[in-house]
Amino acid sequence: QRKAVRWMHDFEERMHLQITYSGNLELCGGWYIDTELECLTRDASPRWASVRGGICANAPGSGKTAVALRLIAEDREARIQTSSPPPPAHGAFATHATLLILPLNLISQWMAEMEKFWTPGSMRICSVLQSRDLRELTMSALCQRYDVVVTTFYMLRQSRSYLDMVESALGGRPRTRAAISAWSRQRNHTEPVLEAIAWRRIGVDELHETFESAKDMRVLRLFETRALWG
């Protein structure tokens, strides 16, 4: 567990990590397959990408939840000591908070782990799990008052109250990254649109289930974050 926490912490310190890879498929002897032109070539067709997260895939029962909670707690302690400002964002809204997107059946387990491992009152937690959680919740509160925000793909994708609120905020425009980014650059908004915030980190539990759901992946791609962990 300590090794996993250190690995995740060190990786976040290097965000965003730039990597170079071959766009064509390497064979041998310096030859590649160009899958677009369907021919052999000596050109590796180098590409570049920015890596901003990873997967903690330790064995079941090894304490991955505890690892994630420790990472969040250590990060908050370091920020308090340095009084670091919120991270830069393309829009007007940014936060040091971690967004946890959890399966419905694991919410109680995560909450129990938080109660077990975190000193009462040491972490400010906000749950956005049902319609009533949106009452009196503002964008300012989301960005400034909490260390952890807990939600689900069900809330983000199927809650009528949340979807109606987002649709109203966007003026009926489709919920796309471009539309949300344009909306977030206007600083007079109060609606708690989770996708419009630049998060310190996002943690997605049971990430393999998200990979298997095209609808959940579309929602996840709407978010901006410094680090994304599965």
PDB file of C-alpha atoms in Angstrom:
ATOM      1  CA  GLN A   1       0.000   0.000   0.000  1.00  0.00           C
ATOM      2  CA  ARG A   2       2.807   2.445   0.843  1.00  0.00           C
ATOM      3  CA  LYS A   3       4.526   1.603  -2.434  1.00  0.00           C
ATOM      4  CA  ALA A   4       1.306   2.229  -4.385  1.00  0.00           C
ATOM      5  CA  VAL A   5       0.708   5.578  -2.669  1.00  0.00           C
ATOM      6  CA  ARG A   6       4.269   6.682  -3.384  1.00  0.00           C
ATOM      7  CA  TRP A   7       4.001   5.582  -7.025  1.00  0.00           C
ATOM      8  CA  MET A   8       0.758   7.514  -7.525  1.00  0.00           C
ATOM      9  CA  HIS A   9       2.145  10.585  -5.744  1.00  0.00           C
ATOM     10  CA  ASP A  10       5.358  10.588  -7.790  1.00  0.00           C
ATOM     11  CA  PHE A  11       3.390  10.132 -11.001  1.00  0.00           C
ATOM     12  CA  GLU A  12       1.165  13.101 -10.162  1.00  0.00           C
ATOM     13  CA  GLU A  13       4.257  15.223  -9.548  1.00  0.00           C
ATOM     14  CA  ARG A  14       5.291  14.564 -13.150  1.00  0.00           C
ATOM     15  CA  MET A  15       1.924  15.353 -14.718  1.00  0.00           C
ATOM     16  CA  HIS A  16       1.486  15.747 -17.568  1.00  0.00           C
ATOM     17  CA  LEU A  17       4.028  13.177 -18.715  1.00  0.00           C
ATOM     18  CA  GLN A  18       4.838  13.449 -22.422  1.00  0.00           C
ATOM     19  CA  ILE A  19       5.454  10.195 -24.269  1.00  0.00           C
ATOM     20  CA  THR A  20       6.489   9.406 -27.842  1.00  0.00           C
ATOM     21  CA  TYR A  21       5.300   6.308 -29.662  1.00  0.00           C
ATOM     22  CA  SER A  22       5.276   4.875 -33.171  1.00  0.00           C
ATOM     23  CA  GLY A  23       2.143   5.461 -35.169  1.00  0.00           C
ATOM     24  CA  ASN A  24       2.978   2.563 -37.466  1.00  0.00           C
ATOM     25  CA  LEU A  25       3.267  -1.063 -36.336  1.00  0.00           C
ATOM     26  CA  GLU A  26       6.864  -2.172 -35.866  1.00  0.00           C
ATOM     27  CA  LEU A  27       7.922  -5.450 -37.494  1.00  0.00           C
ATOM     28  CA  CYS A  28      11.718  -5.967 -37.382  1.00  0.00           C
ATOM     29  CA  GLY A  29      14.888  -4.626 -38.933  1.00  0.00           C
ATOM     30  CA  GLY A  30      13.534  -1.075 -38.943  1.00  0.00           C
ATOM     31  CA  TRP A  31      10.436  -1.960 -40.986  1.00  0.00           C
ATOM     32  CA  TYR A  32       6.892  -0.869 -40.076  1.00  0.00           C
ATOM     33  CA  ILE A  33       3.371  -1.495 -41.333  1.00  0.00           C
ATOM     34  CA  ASP A  34       1.485   1.638 -42.323  1.00  0.00           C
ATOM     35  CA  THR A  35      -2.092   0.628 -41.506  1.00  0.00           C
ATOM     36  CA  GLU A  36      -3.568   3.642 -43.289  1.00  0.00           C
ATOM     37  CA  LEU A  37      -1.774   3.192 -46.616  1.00  0.00           C
ATOM     38  CA  GLU A  38      -1.575  -0.606 -46.154  1.00  0.00           C
ATOM     39  CA  CYS A  39       2.076  -0.925 -47.054  1.00  0.00           C
ATOM     40  CA  LEU A  40       5.531  -1.541 -45.588  1.00  0.00           C
ATOM     41  CA  THR A  41       7.604   1.493 -44.653  1.00  0.00           C
ATOM     42  CA  ARG A  42      10.782   2.604 -42.912  1.00  0.00           C
ATOM     43  CA  ASP A  43       8.892   5.490 -41.345  1.00  0.00           C
ATOM     44  CA  ALA A  44       7.919   4.920 -37.724  1.00  0.00           C
ATOM     45  CA  SER A  45       5.512   7.874 -37.966  1.00  0.00           C
ATOM     46  CA  PRO A  46       6.259   9.178 -34.439  1.00  0.00           C
ATOM     47  CA  ARG A  47       3.310  10.487 -32.420  1.00  0.00           C
ATOM     48  CA  TRP A  48       3.128  12.335 -29.124  1.00  0.00           C
ATOM     49  CA  ALA A  49       0.691  12.051 -26.231  1.00  0.00           C
ATOM     50  CA  SER A  50       0.218  13.485 -22.760  1.00  0.00           C
ATOM     51  CA  VAL A  51      -0.345  10.975 -19.944  1.00  0.00           C
ATOM     52  CA  ARG A  52      -2.348  12.309 -17.022  1.00  0.00           C
ATOM     53  CA  GLY A  53      -3.163   9.284 -14.917  1.00  0.00           C
ATOM     54  CA  GLY A  54      -3.074   5.549 -14.526  1.00  0.00           C
ATOM     55  CA  ILE A  55      -4.614   2.458 -12.998  1.00  0.00           C
ATOM     56  CA  CYS A  56      -4.041   1.072  -9.510  1.00  0.00           C
ATOM     57  CA  ALA A  57      -4.683  -2.604 -10.226  1.00  0.00           C
ATOM     58  CA  ASN A  58      -3.485  -4.301  -7.059  1.00  0.00           C
ATOM     59  CA  ALA A  59      -5.107  -7.618  -6.170  1.00  0.00           C
ATOM     60  CA  PRO A  60      -8.642  -7.737  -4.700  1.00  0.00           C
ATOM     61  CA  GLY A  61      -8.571  -7.151  -0.956  1.00  0.00           C
ATOM     62  CA  SER A  62      -5.173  -5.446  -1.052  1.00  0.00           C
ATOM     63  CA  GLY A  63      -6.574  -2.084   0.046  1.00  0.00           C
ATOM     64  CA  LYS A  64      -6.873  -0.018  -3.127  1.00  0.00           C
ATOM     65  CA  THR A  65      -9.516   2.174  -1.485  1.00  0.00           C
ATOM     66  CA  ALA A  66      -7.209   2.841   1.456  1.00  0.00           C
ATOM     67  CA  VAL A  67      -4.417   3.714  -0.992  1.00  0.00           C
ATOM     68  CA  ALA A  68      -6.625   6.263  -2.753  1.00  0.00           C
ATOM     69  CA  LEU A  69      -7.752   7.822   0.534  1.00  0.00           C
ATOM     70  CA  ARG A  70      -4.160   8.075   1.738  1.00  0.00           C
ATOM     71  CA  LEU A  71      -3.126   9.794  -1.491  1.00  0.00           C
ATOM     72  CA  ILE A  72      -5.918  12.352  -1.084  1.00  0.00           C
ATOM     73  CA  ALA A  73      -5.088  12.966   2.589  1.00  0.00           C
ATOM     74  CA  GLU A  74      -1.346  13.398   1.991  1.00  0.00           C
ATOM     75  CA  ASP A  75      -2.029  15.799  -0.859  1.00  0.00           C
ATOM     76  CA  ARG A  76      -4.358  17.927   1.272  1.00  0.00           C
ATOM     77  CA  GLU A  77      -1.809  18.056   4.115  1.00  0.00           C
ATOM     78  CA  ALA A  78       0.915  19.189   1.715  1.00  0.00           C
ATOM     79  CA  ARG A  79      -1.321  21.914   0.266  1.00  0.00           C
ATOM     80  CA  ILE A  80      -2.197  23.235   3.727  1.00  0.00           C
ATOM     81  CA  GLN A  81       1.488  23.494   4.598  1.00  0.00           C
ATOM     82  CA  THR A  82       2.372  25.326   1.387  1.00  0.00           C
ATOM     83  CA  SER A  83      -0.887  27.318   1.028  1.00  0.00           C
ATOM     84  CA  SER A  84      -0.867  26.508  -2.670  1.00  0.00           C
ATOM     85  CA  PRO A  85      -3.466  28.251  -4.899  1.00  0.00           C
ATOM     86  CA  PRO A  86      -6.090  26.388  -6.936  1.00  0.00           C
ATOM     87  CA  PRO A  87      -4.812  24.716 -10.097  1.00  0.00           C
ATOM     88  CA  PRO A  88      -5.061  26.652 -13.394  1.00  0.00           C
ATOM     89  CA  ALA A  89      -8.115  25.947 -15.503  1.00  0.00           C
ATOM     90  CA  HIS A  90      -9.260  26.711 -19.016  1.00  0.00           C
ATOM     91  CA  GLY A  91     -12.455  28.128 -17.563  1.00  0.00           C
ATOM     92  CA  ALA A  92     -13.296  30.093 -14.457  1.00  0.00           C
ATOM     93  CA  PHE A  93     -13.796  27.160 -12.104  1.00  0.00           C
ATOM     94  CA  ALA A  94     -10.985  25.132 -10.527  1.00  0.00           C
ATOM     95  CA  THR A  95     -10.583  23.219  -7.277  1.00  0.00           C
ATOM     96  CA  HIS A  96      -8.077  21.277  -5.197  1.00  0.00           C
ATOM     97  CA  ALA A  97     -10.808  18.711  -4.510  1.00  0.00           C
ATOM     98  CA  THR A  98     -10.863  15.117  -5.685  1.00  0.00           C
ATOM     99  CA  LEU A  99     -13.933  13.884  -7.557  1.00  0.00           C
ATOM    100  CA  LEU A 100     -14.758  10.226  -6.858  1.00  0.00           C
ATOM    101  CA  ILE A 101     -17.083   8.555  -9.376  1.00  0.00           C
ATOM    102  CA  LEU A 102     -18.268   5.337  -7.745  1.00  0.00           C
ATOM    103  CA  PRO A 103     -20.561   2.441  -8.622  1.00  0.00           C
ATOM    104  CA  LEU A 104     -23.875   2.603  -6.794  1.00  0.00           C
ATOM    105  CA  ASN A 105     -23.181  -0.621  -4.902  1.00  0.00           C
ATOM    106  CA  LEU A 106     -19.830   0.604  -3.520  1.00  0.00           C
ATOM    107  CA  ILE A 107     -20.813   4.002  -2.115  1.00  0.00           C
ATOM    108  CA  SER A 108     -21.441   2.691   1.416  1.00  0.00           C
ATOM    109  CA  GLN A 109     -18.118   0.833   1.353  1.00  0.00           C
ATOM    110  CA  TRP A 110     -16.187   3.967   0.392  1.00  0.00           C
ATOM    111  CA  MET A 111     -18.009   6.040   3.009  1.00  0.00           C
ATOM    112  CA  ALA A 112     -17.194   3.426   5.667  1.00  0.00           C
ATOM    113  CA  GLU A 113     -13.529   3.466   4.616  1.00  0.00           C
ATOM    114  CA  MET A 114     -13.454   7.270   4.860  1.00  0.00           C
ATOM    115  CA  GLU A 115     -14.901   7.074   8.358  1.00  0.00           C
ATOM    116  CA  LYS A 116     -12.363   4.383   9.259  1.00  0.00           C
ATOM    117  CA  PHE A 117      -9.194   5.989   7.920  1.00  0.00           C
ATOM    118  CA  TRP A 118      -9.830   9.727   8.177  1.00  0.00           C
ATOM    119  CA  THR A 119     -10.000  11.581  11.486  1.00  0.00           C
ATOM    120  CA  PRO A 120     -13.537  12.968  11.959  1.00  0.00           C
ATOM    121  CA  GLY A 121     -13.716  16.498  10.598  1.00  0.00           C
ATOM    122  CA  SER A 122     -10.322  16.347   8.905  1.00  0.00           C
ATOM    123  CA  MET A 123     -11.760  16.057   5.387  1.00  0.00           C
ATOM    124  CA  ARG A 124     -14.665  18.002   3.937  1.00  0.00           C
ATOM    125  CA  ILE A 125     -16.858  15.630   1.928  1.00  0.00           C
ATOM    126  CA  CYS A 126     -19.738  16.471  -0.406  1.00  0.00           C
ATOM    127  CA  SER A 127     -22.076  13.812  -1.783  1.00  0.00           C
ATOM    128  CA  VAL A 128     -23.861  14.472  -5.074  1.00  0.00           C
ATOM    129  CA  LEU A 129     -25.841  11.268  -5.338  1.00  0.00           C
ATOM    130  CA  GLN A 130     -29.475  12.294  -5.703  1.00  0.00           C
ATOM    131  CA  SER A 131     -31.705  15.235  -6.551  1.00  0.00           C
ATOM    132  CA  ARG A 132     -31.904  16.627  -3.040  1.00  0.00           C
ATOM    133  CA  ASP A 133     -28.114  16.933  -2.920  1.00  0.00           C
ATOM    134  CA  LEU A 134     -28.347  19.673  -5.560  1.00  0.00           C
ATOM    135  CA  ARG A 135     -30.499  21.911  -3.363  1.00  0.00           C
ATOM    136  CA  GLU A 136     -28.612  25.011  -2.271  1.00  0.00           C
ATOM    137  CA  LEU A 137     -25.387  23.557  -3.725  1.00  0.00           C
ATOM    138  CA  THR A 138     -23.475  26.184  -5.703  1.00  0.00           C
ATOM    139  CA  MET A 139     -20.471  26.155  -7.979  1.00  0.00           C
ATOM    140  CA  SER A 140     -18.584  28.291  -5.488  1.00  0.00           C
ATOM    141  CA  ALA A 141     -19.213  25.774  -2.718  1.00  0.00           C
ATOM    142  CA  LEU A 142     -18.051  22.871  -4.892  1.00  0.00           C
ATOM    143  CA  CYS A 143     -14.809  24.637  -5.760  1.00  0.00           C
ATOM    144  CA  GLN A 144     -13.923  26.060  -2.354  1.00  0.00           C
ATOM    145  CA  ARG A 145     -15.582  24.211   0.524  1.00  0.00           C
ATOM    146  CA  TYR A 146     -14.766  20.549  -0.073  1.00  0.00           C
ATOM    147  CA  ASP A 147     -11.797  18.204  -0.296  1.00  0.00           C
ATOM    148  CA  VAL A 148     -13.743  15.302  -1.801  1.00  0.00           C
ATOM    149  CA  VAL A 149     -16.885  15.211  -3.940  1.00  0.00           C
ATOM    150  CA  VAL A 150     -18.591  11.833  -4.376  1.00  0.00           C
ATOM    151  CA  THR A 151     -20.920  11.059  -7.256  1.00  0.00           C
ATOM    152  CA  THR A 152     -21.911   8.258  -9.655  1.00  0.00           C
ATOM    153  CA  PHE A 153     -22.277   7.798 -13.389  1.00  0.00           C
ATOM    154  CA  TYR A 154     -25.950   7.161 -12.683  1.00  0.00           C
ATOM    155  CA  MET A 155     -26.250  10.690 -11.257  1.00  0.00           C
ATOM    156  CA  LEU A 156     -24.292  12.243 -14.112  1.00  0.00           C
ATOM    157  CA  ARG A 157     -26.057  10.334 -16.881  1.00  0.00           C
ATOM    158  CA  GLN A 158     -29.558   9.497 -15.687  1.00  0.00           C
ATOM    159  CA  SER A 159     -30.630  11.890 -12.936  1.00  0.00           C
ATOM    160  CA  ARG A 160     -33.419  13.988 -14.436  1.00  0.00           C
ATOM    161  CA  SER A 161     -32.818  16.815 -11.962  1.00  0.00           C
ATOM    162  CA  TYR A 162     -29.111  16.998 -12.754  1.00  0.00           C
ATOM    163  CA  LEU A 163     -29.581  16.705 -16.515  1.00  0.00           C
ATOM    164  CA  ASP A 164     -32.299  19.378 -16.521  1.00  0.00           C
ATOM    165  CA  MET A 165     -30.060  21.696 -14.494  1.00  0.00           C
ATOM    166  CA  VAL A 166     -27.145  21.233 -16.903  1.00  0.00           C
ATOM    167  CA  GLU A 167     -29.395  21.668 -19.951  1.00  0.00           C
ATOM    168  CA  SER A 168     -30.810  24.880 -18.514  1.00  0.00           C
ATOM    169  CA  ALA A 169     -27.318  26.169 -17.678  1.00  0.00           C
ATOM    170  CA  LEU A 170     -26.098  25.500 -21.216  1.00  0.00           C
ATOM    171  CA  GLY A 171     -29.151  27.147 -22.729  1.00  0.00           C
ATOM    172  CA  GLY A 172     -30.314  23.946 -24.374  1.00  0.00           C
ATOM    173  CA  ARG A 173     -27.035  23.332 -26.193  1.00  0.00           C
ATOM    174  CA  PRO A 174     -25.744  19.742 -26.360  1.00  0.00           C
ATOM    175  CA  ARG A 175     -23.603  18.713 -23.382  1.00  0.00           C
ATOM    176  CA  THR A 176     -20.217  18.729 -25.132  1.00  0.00           C
ATOM    177  CA  ARG A 177     -16.738  19.615 -23.891  1.00  0.00           C
ATOM    178  CA  ALA A 178     -16.741  22.755 -26.046  1.00  0.00           C
ATOM    179  CA  ALA A 179     -20.132  23.945 -24.766  1.00  0.00           C
ATOM    180  CA  ILE A 180     -19.209  23.297 -21.136  1.00  0.00           C
ATOM    181  CA  SER A 181     -15.828  25.017 -21.532  1.00  0.00           C
ATOM    182  CA  ALA A 182     -17.471  28.094 -23.072  1.00  0.00           C
ATOM    183  CA  TRP A 183     -20.041  28.190 -20.267  1.00  0.00           C
ATOM    184  CA  SER A 184     -17.359  27.849 -17.563  1.00  0.00           C
ATOM    185  CA  ARG A 185     -15.456  30.888 -18.845  1.00  0.00           C
ATOM    186  CA  GLN A 186     -18.373  33.070 -17.788  1.00  0.00           C
ATOM    187  CA  ARG A 187     -17.785  33.770 -14.105  1.00  0.00           C
ATOM    188  CA  ASN A 188     -21.321  34.695 -13.067  1.00  0.00           C
ATOM    189  CA  HIS A 189     -22.679  31.134 -12.960  1.00  0.00           C
ATOM    190  CA  THR A 190     -23.807  29.436  -9.773  1.00  0.00           C
ATOM    191  CA  GLU A 191     -25.186  26.107 -11.077  1.00  0.00           C
ATOM    192  CA  PRO A 192     -23.156  23.131  -9.725  1.00  0.00           C
ATOM    193  CA  VAL A 193     -22.151  21.639 -13.085  1.00  0.00           C
ATOM    194  CA  LEU A 194     -19.547  19.044 -12.129  1.00  0.00           C
ATOM    195  CA  GLU A 195     -18.177  18.742 -15.671  1.00  0.00           C
ATOM    196  CA  ALA A 196     -17.350  22.469 -15.761  1.00  0.00           C
ATOM    197  CA  ILE A 197     -14.797  22.235 -12.934  1.00  0.00           C
ATOM    198  CA  ALA A 198     -11.076  21.616 -13.374  1.00  0.00           C
ATOM    199  CA  TRP A 199     -10.509  18.966 -10.686  1.00  0.00           C
ATOM    200  CA  ARG A 200      -7.288  18.260  -8.829  1.00  0.00           C
ATOM    201  CA  ARG A 201      -7.847  14.582  -9.533  1.00  0.00           C
ATOM    202  CA  ILE A 202     -10.632  12.209 -10.491  1.00  0.00           C
ATOM    203  CA  GLY A 203     -10.870   8.663  -9.200  1.00  0.00           C
ATOM    204  CA  VAL A 204     -13.108   6.119 -10.955  1.00  0.00           C
ATOM    205  CA  ASP A 205     -13.705   2.857  -9.106  1.00  0.00           C
ATOM    206  CA  GLU A 206     -14.313  -0.332 -11.107  1.00  0.00           C
ATOM    207  CA  LEU A 207     -12.837   1.409 -14.154  1.00  0.00           C
ATOM    208  CA  HIS A 208     -13.162  -1.734 -16.278  1.00  0.00           C
ATOM    209  CA  GLU A 209     -16.937  -1.339 -16.085  1.00  0.00           C
ATOM    210  CA  THR A 210     -16.591   2.229 -17.341  1.00  0.00           C
ATOM    211  CA  PHE A 211     -14.479   1.050 -20.273  1.00  0.00           C
ATOM    212  CA  GLU A 212     -17.271  -1.382 -21.168  1.00  0.00           C
ATOM    213  CA  SER A 213     -19.913   1.370 -21.215  1.00  0.00           C
ATOM    214  CA  ALA A 214     -19.805   3.755 -24.179  1.00  0.00           C
ATOM    215  CA  LYS A 215     -22.280   6.064 -22.418  1.00  0.00           C
ATOM    216  CA  ASP A 216     -20.154   6.308 -19.271  1.00  0.00           C
ATOM    217  CA  MET A 217     -17.024   6.928 -21.342  1.00  0.00           C
ATOM    218  CA  ARG A 218     -18.732   9.824 -23.122  1.00  0.00           C
ATOM    219  CA  VAL A 219     -19.548  11.364 -19.752  1.00  0.00           C
ATOM    220  CA  LEU A 220     -16.022  10.827 -18.416  1.00  0.00           C
ATOM    221  CA  ARG A 221     -14.486  12.562 -21.439  1.00  0.00           C
ATOM    222  CA  LEU A 222     -16.407  15.733 -20.557  1.00  0.00           C
ATOM    223  CA  PHE A 223     -14.290  16.260 -17.435  1.00  0.00           C
ATOM    224  CA  GLU A 224     -11.116  18.258 -17.042  1.00  0.00           C
ATOM    225  CA  THR A 225      -8.637  17.037 -14.425  1.00  0.00           C
ATOM    226  CA  ARG A 226      -4.986  17.186 -13.560  1.00  0.00           C
ATOM    227  CA  ALA A 227      -4.862  13.453 -12.831  1.00  0.00           C
ATOM    228  CA  LEU A 228      -7.283  10.641 -13.642  1.00  0.00           C
ATOM    229  CA  TRP A 229      -7.001   7.363 -11.696  1.00  0.00           C
ATOM    230  CA  GLY A 230      -8.784   4.067 -12.086  1.00  0.00           C
TER     231      GLY A 230
END
